[in-house]
Structures are given as C-alpha cells and as structure tokens.
PDB file of C-alpha atoms and ligand atoms in Angstrom:
ATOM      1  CA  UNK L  11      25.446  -9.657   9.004  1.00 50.00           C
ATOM      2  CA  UNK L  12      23.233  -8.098   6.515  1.00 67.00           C
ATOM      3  CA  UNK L  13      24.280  -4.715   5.457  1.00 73.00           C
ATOM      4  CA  UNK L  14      21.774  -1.628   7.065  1.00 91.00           C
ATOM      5  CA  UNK L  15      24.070   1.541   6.965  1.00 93.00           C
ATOM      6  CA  UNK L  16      26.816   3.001   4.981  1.00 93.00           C
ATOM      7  CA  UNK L  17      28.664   6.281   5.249  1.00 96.00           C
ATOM      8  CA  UNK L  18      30.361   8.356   2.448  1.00 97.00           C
ATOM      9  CA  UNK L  19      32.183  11.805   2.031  1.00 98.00           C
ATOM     10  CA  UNK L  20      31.425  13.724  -0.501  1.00 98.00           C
ATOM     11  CA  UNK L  21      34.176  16.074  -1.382  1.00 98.00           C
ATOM     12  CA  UNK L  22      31.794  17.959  -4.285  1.00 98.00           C
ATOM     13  CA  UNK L  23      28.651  18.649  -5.483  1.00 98.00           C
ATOM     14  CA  UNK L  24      29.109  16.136  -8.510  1.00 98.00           C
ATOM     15  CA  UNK L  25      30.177  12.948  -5.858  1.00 98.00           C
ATOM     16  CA  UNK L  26      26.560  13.893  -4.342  1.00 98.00           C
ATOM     17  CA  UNK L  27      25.048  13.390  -7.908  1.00 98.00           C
ATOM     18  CA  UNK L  28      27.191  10.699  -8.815  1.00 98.00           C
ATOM     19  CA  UNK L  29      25.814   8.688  -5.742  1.00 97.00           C
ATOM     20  CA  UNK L  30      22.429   8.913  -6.156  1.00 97.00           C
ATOM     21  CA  UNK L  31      23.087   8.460 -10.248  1.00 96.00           C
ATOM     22  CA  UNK L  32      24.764   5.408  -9.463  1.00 95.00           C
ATOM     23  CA  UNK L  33      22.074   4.178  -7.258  1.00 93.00           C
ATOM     24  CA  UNK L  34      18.988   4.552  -9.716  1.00 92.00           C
ATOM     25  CA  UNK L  35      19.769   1.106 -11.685  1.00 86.00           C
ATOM     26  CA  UNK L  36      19.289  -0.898  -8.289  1.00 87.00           C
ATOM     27  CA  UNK L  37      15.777   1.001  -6.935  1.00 85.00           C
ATOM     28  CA  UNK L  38      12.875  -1.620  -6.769  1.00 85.00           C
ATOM     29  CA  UNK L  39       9.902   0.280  -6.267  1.00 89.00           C
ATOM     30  CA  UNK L  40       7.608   0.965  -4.387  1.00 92.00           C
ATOM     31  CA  UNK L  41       9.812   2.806  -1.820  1.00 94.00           C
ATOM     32  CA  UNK L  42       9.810   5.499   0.649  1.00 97.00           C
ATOM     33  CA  UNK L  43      13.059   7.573   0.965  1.00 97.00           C
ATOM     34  CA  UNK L  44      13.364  10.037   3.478  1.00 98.00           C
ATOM     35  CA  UNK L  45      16.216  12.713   3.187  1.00 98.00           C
ATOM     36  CA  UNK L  46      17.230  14.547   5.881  1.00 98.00           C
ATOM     37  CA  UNK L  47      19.499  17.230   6.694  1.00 98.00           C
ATOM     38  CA  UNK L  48      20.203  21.069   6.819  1.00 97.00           C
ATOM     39  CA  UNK L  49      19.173  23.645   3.918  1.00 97.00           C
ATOM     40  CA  UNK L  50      21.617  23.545   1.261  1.00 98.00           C
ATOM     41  CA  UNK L  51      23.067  20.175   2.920  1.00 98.00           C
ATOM     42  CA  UNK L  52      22.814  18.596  -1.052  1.00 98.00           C
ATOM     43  CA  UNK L  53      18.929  16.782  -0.932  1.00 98.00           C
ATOM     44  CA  UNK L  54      17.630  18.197  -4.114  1.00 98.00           C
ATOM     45  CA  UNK L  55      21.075  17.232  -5.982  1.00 98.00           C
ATOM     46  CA  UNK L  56      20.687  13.638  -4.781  1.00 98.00           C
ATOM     47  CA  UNK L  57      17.997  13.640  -6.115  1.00 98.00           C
ATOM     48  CA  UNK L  58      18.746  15.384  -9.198  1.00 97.00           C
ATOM     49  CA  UNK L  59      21.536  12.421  -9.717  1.00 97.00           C
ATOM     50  CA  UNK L  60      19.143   9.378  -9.394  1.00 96.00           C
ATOM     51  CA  UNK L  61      16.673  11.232 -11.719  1.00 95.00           C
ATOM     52  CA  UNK L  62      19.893  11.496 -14.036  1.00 95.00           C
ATOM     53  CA  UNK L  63      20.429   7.603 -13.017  1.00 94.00           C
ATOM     54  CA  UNK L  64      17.002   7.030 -14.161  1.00 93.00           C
ATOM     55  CA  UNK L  65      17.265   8.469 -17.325  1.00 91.00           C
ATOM     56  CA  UNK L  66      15.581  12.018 -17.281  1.00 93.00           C
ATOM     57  CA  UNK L  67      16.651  14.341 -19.112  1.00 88.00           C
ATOM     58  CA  UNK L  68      14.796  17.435 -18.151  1.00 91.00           C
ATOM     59  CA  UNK L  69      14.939  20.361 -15.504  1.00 92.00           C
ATOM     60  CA  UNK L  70      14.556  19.148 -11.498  1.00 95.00           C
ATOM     61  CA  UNK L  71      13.132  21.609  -9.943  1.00 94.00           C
ATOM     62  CA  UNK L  72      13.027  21.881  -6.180  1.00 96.00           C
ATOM     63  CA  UNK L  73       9.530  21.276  -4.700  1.00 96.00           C
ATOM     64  CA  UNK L  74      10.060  23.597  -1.998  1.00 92.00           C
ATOM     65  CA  UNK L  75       7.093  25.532  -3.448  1.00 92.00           C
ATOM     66  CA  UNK L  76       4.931  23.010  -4.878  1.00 95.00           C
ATOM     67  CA  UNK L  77       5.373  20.835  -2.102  1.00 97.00           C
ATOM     68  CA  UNK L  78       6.183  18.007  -4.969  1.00 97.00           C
ATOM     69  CA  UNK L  79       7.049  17.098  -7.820  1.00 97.00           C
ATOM     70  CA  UNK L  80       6.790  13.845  -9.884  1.00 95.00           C
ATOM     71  CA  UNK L  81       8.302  12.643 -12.634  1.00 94.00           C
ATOM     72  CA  UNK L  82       7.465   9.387 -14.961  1.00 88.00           C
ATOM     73  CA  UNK L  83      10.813   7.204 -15.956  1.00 87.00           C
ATOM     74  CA  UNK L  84      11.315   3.889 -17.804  1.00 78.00           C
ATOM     75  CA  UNK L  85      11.609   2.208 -15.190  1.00 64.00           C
ATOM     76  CA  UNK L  86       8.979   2.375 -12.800  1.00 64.00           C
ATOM     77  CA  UNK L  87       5.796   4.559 -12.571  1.00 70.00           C
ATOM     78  CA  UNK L  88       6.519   7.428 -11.095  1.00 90.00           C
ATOM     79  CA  UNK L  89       9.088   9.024  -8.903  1.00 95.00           C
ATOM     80  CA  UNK L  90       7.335  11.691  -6.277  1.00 96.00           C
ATOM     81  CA  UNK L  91       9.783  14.372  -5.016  1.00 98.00           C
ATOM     82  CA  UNK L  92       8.508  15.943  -1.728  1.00 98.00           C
ATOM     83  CA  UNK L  93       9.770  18.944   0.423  1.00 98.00           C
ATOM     84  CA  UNK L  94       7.271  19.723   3.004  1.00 98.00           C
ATOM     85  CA  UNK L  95       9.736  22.883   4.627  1.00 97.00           C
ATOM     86  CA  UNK L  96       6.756  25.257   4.323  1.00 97.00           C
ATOM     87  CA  UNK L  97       4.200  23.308   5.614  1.00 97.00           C
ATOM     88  CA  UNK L  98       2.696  25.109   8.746  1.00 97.00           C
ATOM     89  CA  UNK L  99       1.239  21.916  10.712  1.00 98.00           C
ATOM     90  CA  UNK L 100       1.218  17.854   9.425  1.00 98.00           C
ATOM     91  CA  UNK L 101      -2.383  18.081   8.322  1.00 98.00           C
ATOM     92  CA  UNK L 102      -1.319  19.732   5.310  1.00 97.00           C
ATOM     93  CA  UNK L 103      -0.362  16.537   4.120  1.00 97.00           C
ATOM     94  CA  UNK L 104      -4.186  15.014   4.064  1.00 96.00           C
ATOM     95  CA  UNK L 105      -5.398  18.727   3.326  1.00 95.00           C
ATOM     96  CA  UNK L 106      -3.241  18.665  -0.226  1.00 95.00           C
ATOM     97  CA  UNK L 107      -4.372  14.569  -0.627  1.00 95.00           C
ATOM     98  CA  UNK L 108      -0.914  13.088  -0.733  1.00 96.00           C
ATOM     99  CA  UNK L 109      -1.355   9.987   0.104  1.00 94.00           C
ATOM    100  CA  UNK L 110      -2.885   9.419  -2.864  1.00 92.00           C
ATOM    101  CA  UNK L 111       0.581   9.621  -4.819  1.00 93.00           C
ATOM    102  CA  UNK L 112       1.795   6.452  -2.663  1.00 91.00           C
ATOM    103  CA  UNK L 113       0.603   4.091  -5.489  1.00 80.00           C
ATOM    104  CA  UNK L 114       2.617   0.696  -6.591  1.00 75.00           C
ATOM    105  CA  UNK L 115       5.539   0.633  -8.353  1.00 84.00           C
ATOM    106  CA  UNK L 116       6.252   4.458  -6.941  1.00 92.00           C
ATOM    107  CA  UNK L 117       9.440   5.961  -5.546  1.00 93.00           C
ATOM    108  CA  UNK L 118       8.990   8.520  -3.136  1.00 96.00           C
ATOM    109  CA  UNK L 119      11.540  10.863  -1.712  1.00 98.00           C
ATOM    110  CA  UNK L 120      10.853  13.372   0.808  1.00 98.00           C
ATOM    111  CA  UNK L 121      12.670  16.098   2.392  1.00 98.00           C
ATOM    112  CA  UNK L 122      11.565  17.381   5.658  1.00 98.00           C
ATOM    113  CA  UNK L 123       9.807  14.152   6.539  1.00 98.00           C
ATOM    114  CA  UNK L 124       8.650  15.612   9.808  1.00 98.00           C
ATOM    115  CA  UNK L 125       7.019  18.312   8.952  1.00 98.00           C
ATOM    116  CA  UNK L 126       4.300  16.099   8.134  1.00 98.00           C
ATOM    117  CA  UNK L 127       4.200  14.036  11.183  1.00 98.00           C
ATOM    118  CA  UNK L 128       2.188  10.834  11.668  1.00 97.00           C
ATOM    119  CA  UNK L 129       0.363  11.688   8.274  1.00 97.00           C
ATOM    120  CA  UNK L 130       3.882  10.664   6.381  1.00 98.00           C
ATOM    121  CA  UNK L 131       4.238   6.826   5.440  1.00 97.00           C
ATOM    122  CA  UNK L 132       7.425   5.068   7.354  1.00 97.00           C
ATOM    123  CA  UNK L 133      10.526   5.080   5.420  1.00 97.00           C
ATOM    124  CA  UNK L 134      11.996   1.913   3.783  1.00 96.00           C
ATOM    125  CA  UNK L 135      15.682   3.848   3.918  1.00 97.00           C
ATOM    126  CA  UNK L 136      16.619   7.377   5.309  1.00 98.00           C
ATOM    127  CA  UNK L 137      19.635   9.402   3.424  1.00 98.00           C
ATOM    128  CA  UNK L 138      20.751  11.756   5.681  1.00 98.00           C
ATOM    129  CA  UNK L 139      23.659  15.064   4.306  1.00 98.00           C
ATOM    130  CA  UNK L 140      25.726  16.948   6.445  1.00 98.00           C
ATOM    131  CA  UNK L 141      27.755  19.378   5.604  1.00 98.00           C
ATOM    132  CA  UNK L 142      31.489  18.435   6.677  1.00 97.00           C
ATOM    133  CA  UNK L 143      34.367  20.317   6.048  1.00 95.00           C
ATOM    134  CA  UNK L 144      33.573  21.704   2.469  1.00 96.00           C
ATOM    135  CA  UNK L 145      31.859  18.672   1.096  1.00 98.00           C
ATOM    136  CA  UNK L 146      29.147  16.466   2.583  1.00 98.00           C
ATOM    137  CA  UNK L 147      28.487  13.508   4.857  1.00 98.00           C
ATOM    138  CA  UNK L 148      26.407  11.211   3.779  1.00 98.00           C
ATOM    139  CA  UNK L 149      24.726   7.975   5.542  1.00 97.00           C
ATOM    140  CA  UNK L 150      21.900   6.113   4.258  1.00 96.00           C
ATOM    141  CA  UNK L 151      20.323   3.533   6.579  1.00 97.00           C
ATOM    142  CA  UNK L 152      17.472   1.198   5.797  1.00 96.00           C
ATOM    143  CA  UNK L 153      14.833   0.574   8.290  1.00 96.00           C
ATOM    144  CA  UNK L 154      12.983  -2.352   6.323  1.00 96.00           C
ATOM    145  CA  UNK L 155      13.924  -5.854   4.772  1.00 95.00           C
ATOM    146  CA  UNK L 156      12.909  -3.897   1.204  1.00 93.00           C
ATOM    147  CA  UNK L 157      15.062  -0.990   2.041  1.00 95.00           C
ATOM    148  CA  UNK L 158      18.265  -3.356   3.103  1.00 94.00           C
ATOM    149  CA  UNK L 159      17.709  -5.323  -0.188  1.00 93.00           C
ATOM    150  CA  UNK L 160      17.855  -2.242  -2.040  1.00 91.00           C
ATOM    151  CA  UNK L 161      20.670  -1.393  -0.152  1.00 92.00           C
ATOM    152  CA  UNK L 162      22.516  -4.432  -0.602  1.00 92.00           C
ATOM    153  CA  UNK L 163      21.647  -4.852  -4.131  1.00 91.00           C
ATOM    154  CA  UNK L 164      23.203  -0.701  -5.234  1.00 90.00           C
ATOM    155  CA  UNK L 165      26.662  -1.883  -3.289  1.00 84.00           C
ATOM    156  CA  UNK L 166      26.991  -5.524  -4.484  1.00 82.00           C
TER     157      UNK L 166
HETATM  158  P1  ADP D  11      18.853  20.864   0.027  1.00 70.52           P
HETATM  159  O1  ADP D  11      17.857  20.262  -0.928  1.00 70.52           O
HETATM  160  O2  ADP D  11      19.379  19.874   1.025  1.00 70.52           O
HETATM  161  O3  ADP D  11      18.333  22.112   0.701  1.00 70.52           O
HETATM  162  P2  ADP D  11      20.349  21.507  -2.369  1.00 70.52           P
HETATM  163  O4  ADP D  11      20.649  20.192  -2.988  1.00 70.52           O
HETATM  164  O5  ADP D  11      19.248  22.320  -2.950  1.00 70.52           O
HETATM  165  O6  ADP D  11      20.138  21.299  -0.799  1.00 70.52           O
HETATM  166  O7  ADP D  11      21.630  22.439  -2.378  1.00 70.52           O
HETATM  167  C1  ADP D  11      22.843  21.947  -1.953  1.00 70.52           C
HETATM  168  C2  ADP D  11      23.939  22.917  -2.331  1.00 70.52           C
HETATM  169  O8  ADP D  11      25.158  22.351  -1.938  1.00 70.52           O
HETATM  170  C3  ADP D  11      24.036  23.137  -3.829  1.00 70.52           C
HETATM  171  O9  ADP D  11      24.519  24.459  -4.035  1.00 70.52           O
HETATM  172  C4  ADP D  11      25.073  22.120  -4.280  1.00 70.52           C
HETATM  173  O10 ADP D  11      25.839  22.551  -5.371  1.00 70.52           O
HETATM  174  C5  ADP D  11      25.951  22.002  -3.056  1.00 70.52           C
HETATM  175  N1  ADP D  11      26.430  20.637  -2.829  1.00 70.52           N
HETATM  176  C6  ADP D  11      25.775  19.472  -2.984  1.00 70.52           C
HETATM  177  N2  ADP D  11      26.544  18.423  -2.635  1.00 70.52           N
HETATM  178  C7  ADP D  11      27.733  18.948  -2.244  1.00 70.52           C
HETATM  179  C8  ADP D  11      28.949  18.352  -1.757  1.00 70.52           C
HETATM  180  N3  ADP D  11      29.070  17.040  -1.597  1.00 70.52           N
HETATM  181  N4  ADP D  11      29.959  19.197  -1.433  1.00 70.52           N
HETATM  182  C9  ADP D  11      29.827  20.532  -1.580  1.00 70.52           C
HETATM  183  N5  ADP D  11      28.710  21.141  -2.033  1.00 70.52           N
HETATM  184  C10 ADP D  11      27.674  20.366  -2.371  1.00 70.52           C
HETATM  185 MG1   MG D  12      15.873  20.737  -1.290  1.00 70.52          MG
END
C-alpha cells in the first residue's frame, strides 16, 4: 500500500523544527501545504525548520500580519508562507492577488487554509499540530499522487 499518512510526537519545540528541517531535501516543487491547527500549536516553527532545511539563513517572520511571506532558496523558486488568521471573508484572497504567487517550481504553505475558502488552491499534503501533553502531535497526510511521492520520498 502506498504510504498517505504518518503521525509523530513531538516532545519539544526543536523535534518540530527538526521535522520539517529534515523534510526540505525531499520537497519537489510546485506544492501546496496546508498547516492546520490551534494558535501556538508549532506552524510557524515547522516552517521555520524546512526554511532551515532549505538553507536560509535569515529571520522567519510570521505572516500573520502581512498575510505572507516568501522567501527565494537554492533549490527551487520560491517558498510562499501564508497565514490568512486575519482575513475577514475569502475574497481577500483575490482582493490582495494571491494567486498570482502560485507560479512553477513554488512551495506554498499556508496556515489557516480556510479562511480563504474556495479562493485557496487544493492541497497536495496537509500537516496538521496539536498540542498533546506538553509537546505536539503531528500528522501529515497527502491528498495527491505528488503529495504521496513527496511523502514517500522524505521517509524512504
Ligand atoms: P502557530 O504558527 O501554529 O500559531 P508557532 O509556531 O508560532 O505556532 O508557535 C508555537 C509555539 O509552541 C512556540 O512558542 C514554540 O516554541 C512552541 N512549540 C513548537 N513546537 C513545539 C513542541 N513540539 N512542543 C512544545 N512546544 C512547541
Ligand atoms: Mg503561525
């Protein structure tokens, strides 16, 4: 059977960075990442670890604010960060032209997918944290053949 789901614990906030570090070397873009879970349930430092993975060396901000943030690696274009938590209703997404960003060779991870409804491309693998104990939970399914490959590829 071809592999679609794992689950982790994450006793700490550096086993959260260490997975998505250790995930950046298998990514082949473009792909669409959703990350769900709680405030404070550890998105951003996923993040922050494949960024690390991927070889950047500077500050990750959250986008909570700017709604995203992008960064450009060795390795492929661009990686988009999204958090759409303060958007008020989905069409904010075509009102701030984000589709745009959904280029080739992109990776795009968003937090708080839903806030942008129908407007949001379908995700290729969703990461969901949840806070357990006094680590995290962490399952990341994929919902495509790309997604599974990529999947398949980070574990093998
Ligand atoms: P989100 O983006 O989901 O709102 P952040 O990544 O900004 O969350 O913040 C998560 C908080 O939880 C940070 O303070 C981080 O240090 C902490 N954290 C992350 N992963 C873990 C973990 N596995 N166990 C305990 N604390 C964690
Ligand atoms: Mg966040």
């Amino acid at each position: 059977m071809e592999l679609a789901k794992i689950t982790r614990f994450l006793p700490d906030e550096e086993a959260t960075l260490k997975l998505g570090e250790s995930w950046a070397a298998s990514i082949m873009p473009p792909l669409v990442v959703y990350l769900q879970g709680d405030l404070g349930a550890g998105k951003t430092t996923f993040t922050r670890g494949l960024l690390r993975g991927a070889g950047y060396q500077g500050a990750v901000k959250s986008p909570t604010y700017t709604i995203v943030e992008s960064y450009p690696l060795p390795r492929f274009t661009l990686l988009h960060h999204f958090d759409l938590y303060r958007f008020t209703t989905p069409e904010e997404w075509e009102d701030a032209g984000l589709d745009d960003l959904f280029a080739d060779n992109c990776l795009c991870l968003i937090e708080w997918p839903e806030q942008g409804g129908s407007f949001v491309p379908p995700a290729d693998l969703t990461v969901t944290l949840q806070h357990h104990e006094s680590g995290r939970n962490c399952t990341i399914e994929a919902h495509t053949d790309k997604g599974r490959k990529s999947l398949e590829t980070w574990l093998n």
